[in-house]
Amino acid sequence: MKTKLKLGLFGYGIVGQGLHDVLNSNSGLRAEIARICVKDRSKKRRISMDYFTYDKNDLLNDPEINLIVELIDDADEAFSIVTAAMKKGKNVVTANKKMVAEHLKELVQLQEETNTSFLYEASTCGSIPIIRNLEEYYDNEMLYSVRGIFNGSSNYILSKMFSDGKDFDSVLKEAQDLGYAETDPSLDVDGIDAKYKLIIITLHAYGLFIDPKDVFTFGISNISNYDINYAREKGFKIKLVPTVTKLQDSDIGMHVIPRFISNGKFLYNVDNEYNGVIAEAAFFDKQFFYGKGAGGHPTGSAVLSDISACTYDYKYEYKKKNQQAIKNYSSDLLLEIYLRYHDKSDIKDFNFKSVSEYYYGSKHNFLIGVINLKDLIKIQDKLKSRDIFIVNTGRKFD
Ligand code: HSE
């Protein structure tokens, strides 16, 4: 018999309202929203005010509410709500990738201690069911890598710059108006949101808890039309591609870097707010997931799927963590990168192992060379403020 769910919903923004619509159109699910807790008292709401409260304890202390659905923006407040709910024995569904990625170890432990379900499919790649697939389907074959496009806003910006020649700031504004971007859009364009999602994927793909601070992350905020045109001339698009790869022995490596994608590759036609995930392994070779990565209804549908999973007491078992096949996170891996720069001094800190191409122009220069990720990590903090852009060529090299 499925459990009947009474939901306590935190947040009634884009995703909260999206979930409400999706829930209203679903007749088979034994779940109803009991109360909604919001912050802003002045906002006009589109449903009866009887649902709303401004006091989180009205939801957390209500014994009738057996599932907390957390869809607020503030990651610290979300953490406090989610942990309080689990300690009271309530199951939790969340879409908050920052909160999940930054506290993953504690939250998994708390879920075990309190014997609750803690589900977060909607936190990672919107409507694409990647977490449950990694957990349930890919539970035996060792994955070579998981990579893709995990951030809808930056992909929207790259797509519109490429196809319509629009400038960065105006397309970022569009992504904000469409409700794709974070309240602080630097999380999107600097690759941080994509990194959070990579951290969550890595736990389910390889069983390791990784501190977000340890992952090299370079987003798209420094991109110029020169980079877009260079890519176009070579038959590429530029996409922001978070990647986790199995290295030798029992190690994995991770990074979030823009990447050249050639026509015919899975990610080439993943445009606008769409996301795509490629899983690679020895026997099944490559598999590709495609779907909307941002927006109220796509994300709401992933939240609904987790709510539905709670009706049959589903919880993640963290199978890869228990298998312990992967033991270490390493940043000792080589990448071939395109580096567009302005002043020669901009490249002095890069410790290239080899360089295969140089170009000096009147306004822009670039080079293509091989670098160790360890060396990029050492200079990570200095990169954004310089007039440079980095793209992983994705090419194999000797
Ligand atoms: N800002 C996020 C994105 C929302 O653009 O992908 C979905 O997580």
mmCIF file of C-alpha atoms and ligand atoms in Angstrom:
data_model
loop_
_atom_site.group_PDB
_atom_site.id
_atom_site.type_symbol
_atom_site.label_atom_id
_atom_site.label_comp_id
_atom_site.label_asym_id
_atom_site.label_seq_id
_atom_site.Cartn_x
_atom_site.Cartn_y
_atom_site.Cartn_z
ATOM 1 C CA MET A 1 0.000 0.000 0.000
ATOM 2 C CA LYS A 2 1.394 3.367 -0.953
ATOM 3 C CA THR A 3 1.826 5.928 1.824
ATOM 4 C CA LYS A 4 -0.481 8.953 1.590
ATOM 5 C CA LEU A 5 1.597 12.105 1.657
ATOM 6 C CA LYS A 6 0.803 15.449 3.212
ATOM 7 C CA LEU A 7 3.319 17.945 1.930
ATOM 8 C CA GLY A 8 4.818 20.910 3.702
ATOM 9 C CA LEU A 9 6.179 23.080 0.893
ATOM 10 C CA PHE A 10 8.928 25.634 1.468
ATOM 11 C CA GLY A 11 9.080 28.271 -1.278
ATOM 12 C CA TYR A 12 6.526 29.283 -3.863
ATOM 13 C CA GLY A 13 8.747 30.743 -6.568
ATOM 14 C CA ILE A 14 9.281 29.436 -10.078
ATOM 15 C CA VAL A 15 9.878 25.825 -9.075
ATOM 16 C CA GLY A 16 7.297 25.821 -6.253
ATOM 17 C CA GLN A 17 4.580 27.060 -8.582
ATOM 18 C CA GLY A 18 5.795 24.695 -11.302
ATOM 19 C CA LEU A 19 5.446 21.807 -8.877
ATOM 20 C CA HIS A 20 1.953 22.968 -7.888
ATOM 21 C CA ASP A 21 0.837 22.919 -11.547
ATOM 22 C CA VAL A 22 2.402 19.518 -12.153
ATOM 23 C CA LEU A 23 0.857 18.135 -8.964
ATOM 24 C CA ASN A 24 -2.592 19.496 -9.873
ATOM 25 C CA SER A 25 -2.494 17.781 -13.229
ATOM 26 C CA ASN A 26 -1.593 14.415 -11.730
ATOM 27 C CA SER A 27 -4.580 12.401 -10.640
ATOM 28 C CA GLY A 28 -2.881 9.152 -9.609
ATOM 29 C CA LEU A 29 -0.593 10.415 -6.863
ATOM 30 C CA ARG A 30 -1.605 10.118 -3.213
ATOM 31 C CA ALA A 31 -0.108 13.480 -2.250
ATOM 32 C CA GLU A 32 -1.495 16.895 -1.397
ATOM 33 C CA ILE A 33 0.026 20.203 -0.331
ATOM 34 C CA ALA A 34 -1.015 20.920 3.265
ATOM 35 C CA ARG A 35 0.854 24.190 3.925
ATOM 36 C CA ILE A 36 3.298 26.463 2.169
ATOM 37 C CA CYS A 37 5.918 28.500 3.994
ATOM 38 C CA VAL A 38 7.221 31.629 2.226
ATOM 39 C CA LYS A 39 9.400 34.580 3.207
ATOM 40 C CA ASP A 40 7.908 37.546 1.384
ATOM 41 C CA ARG A 41 4.716 38.850 3.040
ATOM 42 C CA SER A 42 4.119 41.510 0.386
ATOM 43 C CA LYS A 43 3.956 39.217 -2.679
ATOM 44 C CA LYS A 44 0.544 38.563 -4.187
ATOM 45 C CA ARG A 45 -0.045 34.799 -4.423
ATOM 46 C CA ARG A 46 -2.080 33.088 -7.098
ATOM 47 C CA ILE A 47 -3.817 30.693 -4.683
ATOM 48 C CA SER A 48 -5.719 31.120 -1.426
ATOM 49 C CA MET A 49 -3.708 32.747 1.350
ATOM 50 C CA ASP A 50 -5.058 30.042 3.703
ATOM 51 C CA TYR A 51 -2.249 27.792 2.481
ATOM 52 C CA PHE A 52 0.509 30.201 3.451
ATOM 53 C CA THR A 53 2.467 30.774 6.589
ATOM 54 C CA TYR A 54 5.661 32.728 7.313
ATOM 55 C CA ASP A 55 6.711 30.518 10.209
ATOM 56 C CA LYS A 56 8.690 27.396 9.319
ATOM 57 C CA ASN A 57 7.673 25.724 12.572
ATOM 58 C CA ASP A 58 4.050 25.607 11.397
ATOM 59 C CA LEU A 59 5.248 22.988 8.907
ATOM 60 C CA LEU A 60 8.046 21.349 10.855
ATOM 61 C CA ASN A 61 5.916 20.828 13.983
ATOM 62 C CA ASP A 62 2.774 19.666 12.205
ATOM 63 C CA PRO A 63 2.522 15.920 12.878
ATOM 64 C CA GLU A 64 0.201 15.481 9.866
ATOM 65 C CA ILE A 65 2.899 16.683 7.448
ATOM 66 C CA ASN A 66 5.019 13.675 6.562
ATOM 67 C CA LEU A 67 7.042 15.095 3.665
ATOM 68 C CA ILE A 68 8.901 18.384 3.483
ATOM 69 C CA VAL A 69 9.496 19.713 -0.037
ATOM 70 C CA GLU A 70 12.198 22.366 0.116
ATOM 71 C CA LEU A 71 12.324 24.742 -2.872
ATOM 72 C CA ILE A 72 13.755 27.984 -1.486
ATOM 73 C CA ASP A 73 16.662 30.031 -2.721
ATOM 74 C CA ASP A 74 18.667 30.502 0.454
ATOM 75 C CA ALA A 75 20.986 27.488 0.853
ATOM 76 C CA ASP A 76 21.787 28.126 4.540
ATOM 77 C CA GLU A 77 18.143 28.423 5.515
ATOM 78 C CA ALA A 78 17.376 25.370 3.356
ATOM 79 C CA PHE A 79 20.001 23.386 5.275
ATOM 80 C CA SER A 80 18.476 24.376 8.587
ATOM 81 C CA ILE A 81 14.954 23.417 7.399
ATOM 82 C CA VAL A 82 16.046 20.111 5.875
ATOM 83 C CA THR A 83 18.080 18.970 8.885
ATOM 84 C CA ALA A 84 15.306 19.981 11.315
ATOM 85 C CA ALA A 85 12.776 18.046 9.234
ATOM 86 C CA MET A 86 14.872 14.872 9.119
ATOM 87 C CA LYS A 87 15.515 15.071 12.867
ATOM 88 C CA LYS A 88 11.736 15.112 13.317
ATOM 89 C CA GLY A 89 11.504 11.935 11.214
ATOM 90 C CA LYS A 90 10.057 13.628 8.138
ATOM 91 C CA ASN A 91 11.150 12.667 4.629
ATOM 92 C CA VAL A 92 12.627 15.459 2.521
ATOM 93 C CA VAL A 93 12.657 16.291 -1.188
ATOM 94 C CA THR A 94 14.796 19.232 -2.302
ATOM 95 C CA ALA A 95 15.963 20.925 -5.498
ATOM 96 C CA ASN A 96 18.699 22.942 -3.791
ATOM 97 C CA LYS A 97 21.984 21.880 -5.409
ATOM 98 C CA LYS A 98 24.136 24.341 -3.459
ATOM 99 C CA MET A 99 22.799 23.104 -0.152
ATOM 100 C CA VAL A 100 23.086 19.439 -1.167
ATOM 101 C CA ALA A 101 26.601 19.718 -2.652
ATOM 102 C CA GLU A 102 27.990 21.741 0.240
ATOM 103 C CA HIS A 103 26.633 19.422 2.952
ATOM 104 C CA LEU A 104 26.407 16.101 1.153
ATOM 105 C CA LYS A 105 28.294 13.997 3.682
ATOM 106 C CA GLU A 106 26.408 15.351 6.710
ATOM 107 C CA LEU A 107 23.057 15.020 4.971
ATOM 108 C CA VAL A 108 23.657 11.420 3.909
ATOM 109 C CA GLN A 109 24.735 10.582 7.430
ATOM 110 C CA LEU A 110 21.698 12.312 8.928
ATOM 111 C CA GLN A 111 19.425 10.447 6.557
ATOM 112 C CA GLU A 112 20.933 7.166 7.793
ATOM 113 C CA GLU A 113 20.691 8.145 11.469
ATOM 114 C CA THR A 114 17.087 9.317 11.210
ATOM 115 C CA ASN A 115 16.008 6.550 8.821
ATOM 116 C CA THR A 116 14.314 9.081 6.560
ATOM 117 C CA SER A 117 14.314 9.490 2.779
ATOM 118 C CA PHE A 118 16.282 12.405 1.426
ATOM 119 C CA LEU A 119 15.783 12.799 -2.341
ATOM 120 C CA TYR A 120 17.157 15.460 -4.683
ATOM 121 C CA GLU A 121 16.698 14.421 -8.315
ATOM 122 C CA ALA A 122 15.512 17.946 -9.218
ATOM 123 C CA SER A 123 18.771 19.460 -7.972
ATOM 124 C CA THR A 124 20.740 18.038 -10.870
ATOM 125 C CA CYS A 125 19.986 18.640 -14.556
ATOM 126 C CA GLY A 126 16.331 19.603 -14.075
ATOM 127 C CA SER A 127 14.035 17.090 -15.683
ATOM 128 C CA ILE A 128 16.727 14.511 -16.561
ATOM 129 C CA PRO A 129 16.488 11.527 -14.174
ATOM 130 C CA ILE A 130 20.237 11.121 -13.834
ATOM 131 C CA ILE A 131 20.591 10.503 -10.101
ATOM 132 C CA ARG A 132 18.170 7.629 -9.956
ATOM 133 C CA ASN A 133 19.702 6.113 -13.090
ATOM 134 C CA LEU A 134 23.215 6.301 -11.677
ATOM 135 C CA GLU A 135 21.969 4.816 -8.431
ATOM 136 C CA GLU A 136 19.802 2.026 -9.815
ATOM 137 C CA TYR A 137 20.785 1.230 -13.391
ATOM 138 C CA TYR A 138 24.522 1.931 -13.412
ATOM 139 C CA ASP A 139 25.129 0.094 -10.179
ATOM 140 C CA ASN A 140 27.584 -2.504 -11.471
ATOM 141 C CA GLU A 141 29.540 -1.549 -14.596
ATOM 142 C CA MET A 142 32.447 0.792 -13.791
ATOM 143 C CA LEU A 143 31.835 4.123 -15.511
ATOM 144 C CA TYR A 144 34.690 5.651 -17.516
ATOM 145 C CA SER A 145 33.176 9.092 -17.212
ATOM 146 C CA VAL A 146 30.070 11.191 -16.731
ATOM 147 C CA ARG A 147 29.997 14.590 -18.394
ATOM 148 C CA GLY A 148 27.610 16.952 -20.077
ATOM 149 C CA ILE A 149 25.784 20.242 -19.931
ATOM 150 C CA PHE A 150 24.412 20.717 -16.437
ATOM 151 C CA ASN A 151 23.541 24.435 -16.398
ATOM 152 C CA GLY A 152 20.661 25.727 -18.488
ATOM 153 C CA SER A 153 21.424 29.445 -18.138
ATOM 154 C CA SER A 154 25.018 29.317 -19.328
ATOM 155 C CA ASN A 155 23.954 27.010 -22.148
ATOM 156 C CA TYR A 156 21.211 29.475 -23.088
ATOM 157 C CA ILE A 157 23.782 32.282 -23.207
ATOM 158 C CA LEU A 158 26.284 30.274 -25.274
ATOM 159 C CA SER A 159 23.541 29.172 -27.686
ATOM 160 C CA LYS A 160 22.194 32.668 -28.288
ATOM 161 C CA MET A 161 25.673 34.168 -28.639
ATOM 162 C CA PHE A 162 26.488 31.492 -31.186
ATOM 163 C CA SER A 163 23.263 31.429 -33.199
ATOM 164 C CA ASP A 164 22.022 35.027 -32.976
ATOM 165 C CA GLY A 165 25.277 36.891 -32.387
ATOM 166 C CA LYS A 166 23.801 38.458 -29.241
ATOM 167 C CA ASP A 167 26.058 39.918 -26.577
ATOM 168 C CA PHE A 168 26.663 38.228 -23.240
ATOM 169 C CA ASP A 169 24.866 40.726 -20.970
ATOM 170 C CA SER A 170 21.664 40.934 -22.993
ATOM 171 C CA VAL A 171 21.306 37.132 -23.195
ATOM 172 C CA LEU A 172 22.062 36.748 -19.507
ATOM 173 C CA LYS A 173 19.182 39.160 -18.878
ATOM 174 C CA GLU A 174 16.940 36.960 -21.064
ATOM 175 C CA ALA A 175 17.947 33.868 -19.082
ATOM 176 C CA GLN A 176 17.065 35.745 -15.886
ATOM 177 C CA ASP A 177 13.711 36.927 -17.271
ATOM 178 C CA LEU A 178 12.844 33.377 -18.311
ATOM 179 C CA GLY A 179 13.486 32.188 -14.754
ATOM 180 C CA TYR A 180 16.441 29.953 -15.622
ATOM 181 C CA ALA A 181 19.200 31.840 -13.817
ATOM 182 C CA GLU A 182 20.030 31.804 -10.118
ATOM 183 C CA THR A 183 19.267 34.919 -8.045
ATOM 184 C CA ASP A 184 23.027 35.453 -8.119
ATOM 185 C CA PRO A 185 23.726 34.669 -11.801
ATOM 186 C CA SER A 186 27.473 34.452 -11.234
ATOM 187 C CA LEU A 187 26.721 30.961 -9.903
ATOM 188 C CA ASP A 188 25.556 30.079 -13.420
ATOM 189 C CA VAL A 189 28.103 31.890 -15.557
ATOM 190 C CA ASP A 190 31.129 31.100 -13.386
ATOM 191 C CA GLY A 191 30.389 27.379 -13.487
ATOM 192 C CA ILE A 192 29.655 27.046 -9.769
ATOM 193 C CA ASP A 193 26.113 25.742 -10.205
ATOM 194 C CA ALA A 194 27.432 23.169 -12.703
ATOM 195 C CA LYS A 195 30.118 22.181 -10.192
ATOM 196 C CA TYR A 196 27.527 21.571 -7.461
ATOM 197 C CA LYS A 197 25.658 19.264 -9.824
ATOM 198 C CA LEU A 198 28.911 17.486 -10.741
ATOM 199 C CA ILE A 199 29.609 16.873 -7.046
ATOM 200 C CA ILE A 200 26.193 15.271 -6.598
ATOM 201 C CA ILE A 201 26.602 13.159 -9.742
ATOM 202 C CA THR A 202 30.059 12.053 -8.607
ATOM 203 C CA LEU A 203 28.730 10.634 -5.349
ATOM 204 C CA HIS A 204 26.172 8.540 -7.223
ATOM 205 C CA ALA A 205 28.547 7.571 -10.056
ATOM 206 C CA TYR A 206 31.683 6.819 -8.015
ATOM 207 C CA GLY A 207 30.791 6.935 -4.311
ATOM 208 C CA LEU A 208 33.111 9.775 -3.236
ATOM 209 C CA PHE A 209 32.221 12.902 -1.295
ATOM 210 C CA ILE A 210 34.137 15.776 -2.880
ATOM 211 C CA ASP A 211 34.554 19.213 -1.350
ATOM 212 C CA PRO A 212 33.384 21.817 -3.912
ATOM 213 C CA LYS A 213 36.515 23.882 -3.124
ATOM 214 C CA ASP A 214 38.705 21.131 -4.604
ATOM 215 C CA VAL A 215 37.204 21.115 -8.106
ATOM 216 C CA PHE A 216 38.782 23.313 -10.786
ATOM 217 C CA THR A 217 36.020 25.519 -12.157
ATOM 218 C CA PHE A 218 36.225 28.023 -14.976
ATOM 219 C CA GLY A 219 32.938 29.278 -16.366
ATOM 220 C CA ILE A 220 31.903 31.359 -19.362
ATOM 221 C CA SER A 221 31.918 34.894 -17.993
ATOM 222 C CA ASN A 222 35.185 35.754 -19.777
ATOM 223 C CA ILE A 223 34.024 34.547 -23.201
ATOM 224 C CA SER A 224 34.325 36.966 -26.134
ATOM 225 C CA ASN A 225 32.977 36.978 -29.665
ATOM 226 C CA TYR A 226 36.504 36.191 -30.764
ATOM 227 C CA ASP A 227 36.267 32.806 -28.995
ATOM 228 C CA ILE A 228 32.841 32.097 -30.477
ATOM 229 C CA ASN A 229 34.088 32.964 -33.984
ATOM 230 C CA TYR A 230 37.232 30.899 -33.569
ATOM 231 C CA ALA A 231 35.057 27.905 -32.604
ATOM 232 C CA ARG A 232 32.655 28.488 -35.482
ATOM 233 C CA GLU A 233 35.466 28.667 -38.036
ATOM 234 C CA LYS A 234 36.746 25.303 -36.835
ATOM 235 C CA GLY A 235 33.262 23.726 -36.936
ATOM 236 C CA PHE A 236 32.815 23.715 -33.145
ATOM 237 C CA LYS A 237 30.433 25.115 -30.596
ATOM 238 C CA ILE A 238 31.632 26.016 -27.116
ATOM 239 C CA LYS A 239 29.733 24.351 -24.262
ATOM 240 C CA LEU A 240 30.363 24.415 -20.525
ATOM 241 C CA VAL A 241 31.113 20.764 -19.735
ATOM 242 C CA PRO A 242 31.520 19.514 -16.169
ATOM 243 C CA THR A 243 33.323 16.183 -16.250
ATOM 244 C CA VAL A 244 34.185 13.387 -13.860
ATOM 245 C CA THR A 245 36.527 10.729 -15.251
ATOM 246 C CA LYS A 246 37.890 7.455 -13.975
ATOM 247 C CA LEU A 247 41.693 7.675 -13.962
ATOM 248 C CA GLN A 248 44.199 4.886 -13.408
ATOM 249 C CA ASP A 249 43.929 2.599 -10.348
ATOM 250 C CA SER A 250 41.051 3.621 -8.117
ATOM 251 C CA ASP A 251 41.180 7.378 -8.781
ATOM 252 C CA ILE A 252 38.817 9.865 -10.367
ATOM 253 C CA GLY A 253 39.446 13.376 -11.702
ATOM 254 C CA MET A 254 36.954 16.239 -12.078
ATOM 255 C CA HIS A 255 36.766 19.671 -13.647
ATOM 256 C CA VAL A 256 34.314 22.255 -14.969
ATOM 257 C CA ILE A 257 35.727 23.930 -18.097
ATOM 258 C CA PRO A 258 34.223 25.126 -21.400
ATOM 259 C CA ARG A 259 34.870 22.612 -24.165
ATOM 260 C CA PHE A 260 34.894 22.613 -27.969
ATOM 261 C CA ILE A 261 32.175 20.312 -29.305
ATOM 262 C CA SER A 262 32.199 19.297 -32.945
ATOM 263 C CA ASN A 263 29.144 18.766 -35.110
ATOM 264 C CA GLY A 264 27.856 15.220 -34.782
ATOM 265 C CA LYS A 265 28.732 14.873 -31.084
ATOM 266 C CA PHE A 266 25.894 14.347 -28.624
ATOM 267 C CA LEU A 267 26.286 17.746 -26.959
ATOM 268 C CA TYR A 268 26.488 19.789 -30.187
ATOM 269 C CA ASN A 269 22.725 20.155 -30.530
ATOM 270 C CA VAL A 270 21.981 20.563 -26.831
ATOM 271 C CA ASP A 271 21.019 24.218 -26.965
ATOM 272 C CA ASN A 272 19.267 26.900 -24.928
ATOM 273 C CA GLU A 273 18.054 25.752 -21.501
ATOM 274 C CA TYR A 274 18.425 22.082 -22.373
ATOM 275 C CA ASN A 275 20.882 19.853 -20.529
ATOM 276 C CA GLY A 276 22.567 16.666 -21.704
ATOM 277 C CA VAL A 277 24.434 13.973 -19.807
ATOM 278 C CA ILE A 278 26.774 11.380 -21.339
ATOM 279 C CA ALA A 279 27.630 8.262 -19.354
ATOM 280 C CA GLU A 280 30.480 6.174 -20.712
ATOM 281 C CA ALA A 281 31.646 2.675 -19.793
ATOM 282 C CA ALA A 282 33.418 -0.324 -21.297
ATOM 283 C CA PHE A 283 30.483 -2.516 -22.277
ATOM 284 C CA PHE A 284 27.510 -0.283 -22.964
ATOM 285 C CA ASP A 285 29.893 2.246 -24.556
ATOM 286 C CA LYS A 286 28.087 5.613 -24.428
ATOM 287 C CA GLN A 287 24.593 6.619 -23.379
ATOM 288 C CA PHE A 288 23.081 10.042 -23.652
ATOM 289 C CA PHE A 289 20.317 11.727 -21.619
ATOM 290 C CA TYR A 290 18.684 14.878 -22.930
ATOM 291 C CA GLY A 291 16.054 17.171 -21.436
ATOM 292 C CA LYS A 292 15.177 20.569 -20.044
ATOM 293 C CA GLY A 293 17.598 21.582 -17.339
ATOM 294 C CA ALA A 294 15.854 24.634 -15.917
ATOM 295 C CA GLY A 295 12.417 26.203 -15.606
ATOM 296 C CA GLY A 296 9.438 25.712 -13.301
ATOM 297 C CA HIS A 297 7.602 22.843 -14.976
ATOM 298 C CA PRO A 298 10.598 20.664 -15.972
ATOM 299 C CA THR A 299 12.118 21.025 -12.500
ATOM 300 C CA GLY A 300 8.676 20.619 -10.900
ATOM 301 C CA SER A 301 8.250 17.341 -12.747
ATOM 302 C CA ALA A 302 11.517 16.020 -11.248
ATOM 303 C CA VAL A 303 10.331 17.105 -7.782
ATOM 304 C CA LEU A 304 7.069 15.289 -8.430
ATOM 305 C CA SER A 305 8.926 12.127 -9.345
ATOM 306 C CA ASP A 306 10.749 12.241 -5.984
ATOM 307 C CA ILE A 307 7.458 12.864 -4.178
ATOM 308 C CA SER A 308 6.015 9.863 -5.962
ATOM 309 C CA ALA A 309 9.091 7.803 -4.975
ATOM 310 C CA CYS A 310 8.376 8.700 -1.340
ATOM 311 C CA THR A 311 4.951 7.096 -1.608
ATOM 312 C CA TYR A 312 6.727 3.744 -1.909
ATOM 313 C CA ASP A 313 9.415 4.586 0.665
ATOM 314 C CA TYR A 314 12.218 4.888 -1.862
ATOM 315 C CA LYS A 315 15.608 6.082 -0.638
ATOM 316 C CA TYR A 316 19.059 6.242 -2.191
ATOM 317 C CA GLU A 317 21.263 3.399 -1.059
ATOM 318 C CA TYR A 318 24.516 5.056 -2.172
ATOM 319 C CA LYS A 319 25.587 1.810 -3.768
ATOM 320 C CA LYS A 320 28.923 3.074 -5.142
ATOM 321 C CA LYS A 321 29.906 4.440 -1.750
ATOM 322 C CA ASN A 322 29.330 1.026 -0.258
ATOM 323 C CA GLN A 323 31.162 -0.786 -3.089
ATOM 324 C CA GLN A 324 34.273 1.362 -2.455
ATOM 325 C CA ALA A 325 35.808 0.635 -5.868
ATOM 326 C CA ILE A 326 36.943 4.262 -6.216
ATOM 327 C CA LYS A 327 39.181 5.456 -3.423
ATOM 328 C CA ASN A 328 40.781 8.778 -4.357
ATOM 329 C CA TYR A 329 40.136 12.099 -5.962
ATOM 330 C CA SER A 330 43.135 13.232 -7.994
ATOM 331 C CA SER A 331 43.867 16.401 -9.932
ATOM 332 C CA ASP A 332 46.874 14.852 -11.649
ATOM 333 C CA LEU A 333 45.563 14.725 -15.202
ATOM 334 C CA LEU A 334 46.594 16.297 -18.486
ATOM 335 C CA LEU A 335 44.319 18.427 -20.649
ATOM 336 C CA GLU A 336 44.846 20.117 -23.974
ATOM 337 C CA ILE A 337 43.480 23.665 -23.787
ATOM 338 C CA TYR A 338 42.934 26.661 -26.010
ATOM 339 C CA LEU A 339 44.015 29.783 -24.133
ATOM 340 C CA ARG A 340 42.972 33.140 -25.555
ATOM 341 C CA TYR A 341 44.892 35.970 -23.935
ATOM 342 C CA HIS A 342 45.780 39.590 -24.403
ATOM 343 C CA ASP A 343 49.052 40.350 -22.633
ATOM 344 C CA LYS A 344 51.995 38.014 -22.636
ATOM 345 C CA SER A 345 52.107 38.444 -18.867
ATOM 346 C CA ASP A 346 48.703 36.725 -18.699
ATOM 347 C CA ILE A 347 50.262 33.403 -19.577
ATOM 348 C CA LYS A 348 53.372 33.493 -17.456
ATOM 349 C CA ASP A 349 51.791 31.477 -14.632
ATOM 350 C CA PHE A 350 50.561 28.709 -16.915
ATOM 351 C CA ASN A 351 52.976 25.851 -16.850
ATOM 352 C CA PHE A 352 52.388 24.366 -20.287
ATOM 353 C CA LYS A 353 53.944 20.933 -20.844
ATOM 354 C CA SER A 354 53.887 21.472 -24.582
ATOM 355 C CA VAL A 355 52.418 23.942 -27.063
ATOM 356 C CA SER A 356 51.250 22.871 -30.516
ATOM 357 C CA GLU A 357 49.887 26.141 -31.907
ATOM 358 C CA TYR A 358 50.506 29.870 -31.398
ATOM 359 C CA TYR A 359 48.673 32.828 -32.871
ATOM 360 C CA TYR A 360 49.561 36.485 -32.377
ATOM 361 C CA GLY A 361 47.065 39.047 -33.662
ATOM 362 C CA SER A 362 46.648 42.790 -33.302
ATOM 363 C CA LYS A 363 43.967 42.410 -30.615
ATOM 364 C CA HIS A 364 43.969 38.788 -29.505
ATOM 365 C CA ASN A 365 46.448 36.001 -29.126
ATOM 366 C CA PHE A 366 45.875 32.371 -28.440
ATOM 367 C CA LEU A 367 47.804 29.185 -27.987
ATOM 368 C CA ILE A 368 46.918 25.534 -27.797
ATOM 369 C CA GLY A 369 48.884 23.406 -25.416
ATOM 370 C CA VAL A 370 48.886 20.656 -22.836
ATOM 371 C CA ILE A 371 48.660 21.473 -19.158
ATOM 372 C CA ASN A 372 48.341 19.512 -15.941
ATOM 373 C CA LEU A 373 45.089 20.205 -14.090
ATOM 374 C CA LYS A 374 47.147 20.499 -10.881
ATOM 375 C CA ASP A 375 48.871 23.559 -12.359
ATOM 376 C CA LEU A 376 45.551 25.130 -13.350
ATOM 377 C CA ILE A 377 44.265 24.672 -9.798
ATOM 378 C CA LYS A 378 47.287 26.566 -8.441
ATOM 379 C CA ILE A 379 46.356 29.674 -10.460
ATOM 380 C CA GLN A 380 42.570 29.263 -10.362
ATOM 381 C CA ASP A 381 41.919 32.365 -8.230
ATOM 382 C CA LYS A 382 43.805 34.665 -10.591
ATOM 383 C CA LEU A 383 42.130 33.565 -13.803
ATOM 384 C CA LYS A 384 38.764 35.316 -13.819
ATOM 385 C CA SER A 385 40.145 38.804 -13.406
ATOM 386 C CA ARG A 386 42.405 38.445 -16.444
ATOM 387 C CA ASP A 387 41.498 39.044 -20.063
ATOM 388 C CA ILE A 388 41.715 35.360 -20.924
ATOM 389 C CA PHE A 389 39.431 32.488 -21.885
ATOM 390 C CA ILE A 390 40.110 28.779 -21.576
ATOM 391 C CA VAL A 391 38.530 25.949 -23.547
ATOM 392 C CA ASN A 392 39.262 22.245 -23.203
ATOM 393 C CA THR A 393 39.865 21.042 -26.762
ATOM 394 C CA GLY A 394 38.804 17.549 -25.684
ATOM 395 C CA ARG A 395 41.413 16.136 -28.068
ATOM 396 C CA LYS A 396 43.533 13.118 -27.342
ATOM 397 C CA PHE A 397 47.236 13.950 -27.421
ATOM 398 C CA ASP A 398 50.562 12.155 -26.875
HETATM 399 N N1 HSE B 1 20.184 28.168 -12.708
HETATM 400 C C1 HSE B 1 20.049 26.778 -12.983
HETATM 401 C C2 HSE B 1 20.372 26.525 -14.439
HETATM 402 C C3 HSE B 1 18.657 26.315 -12.662
HETATM 403 O O1 HSE B 1 20.394 27.507 -15.200
HETATM 404 O O2 HSE B 1 20.608 25.385 -14.827
HETATM 405 C C4 HSE B 1 18.477 24.821 -12.689
HETATM 406 O O3 HSE B 1 19.284 24.183 -11.748
#
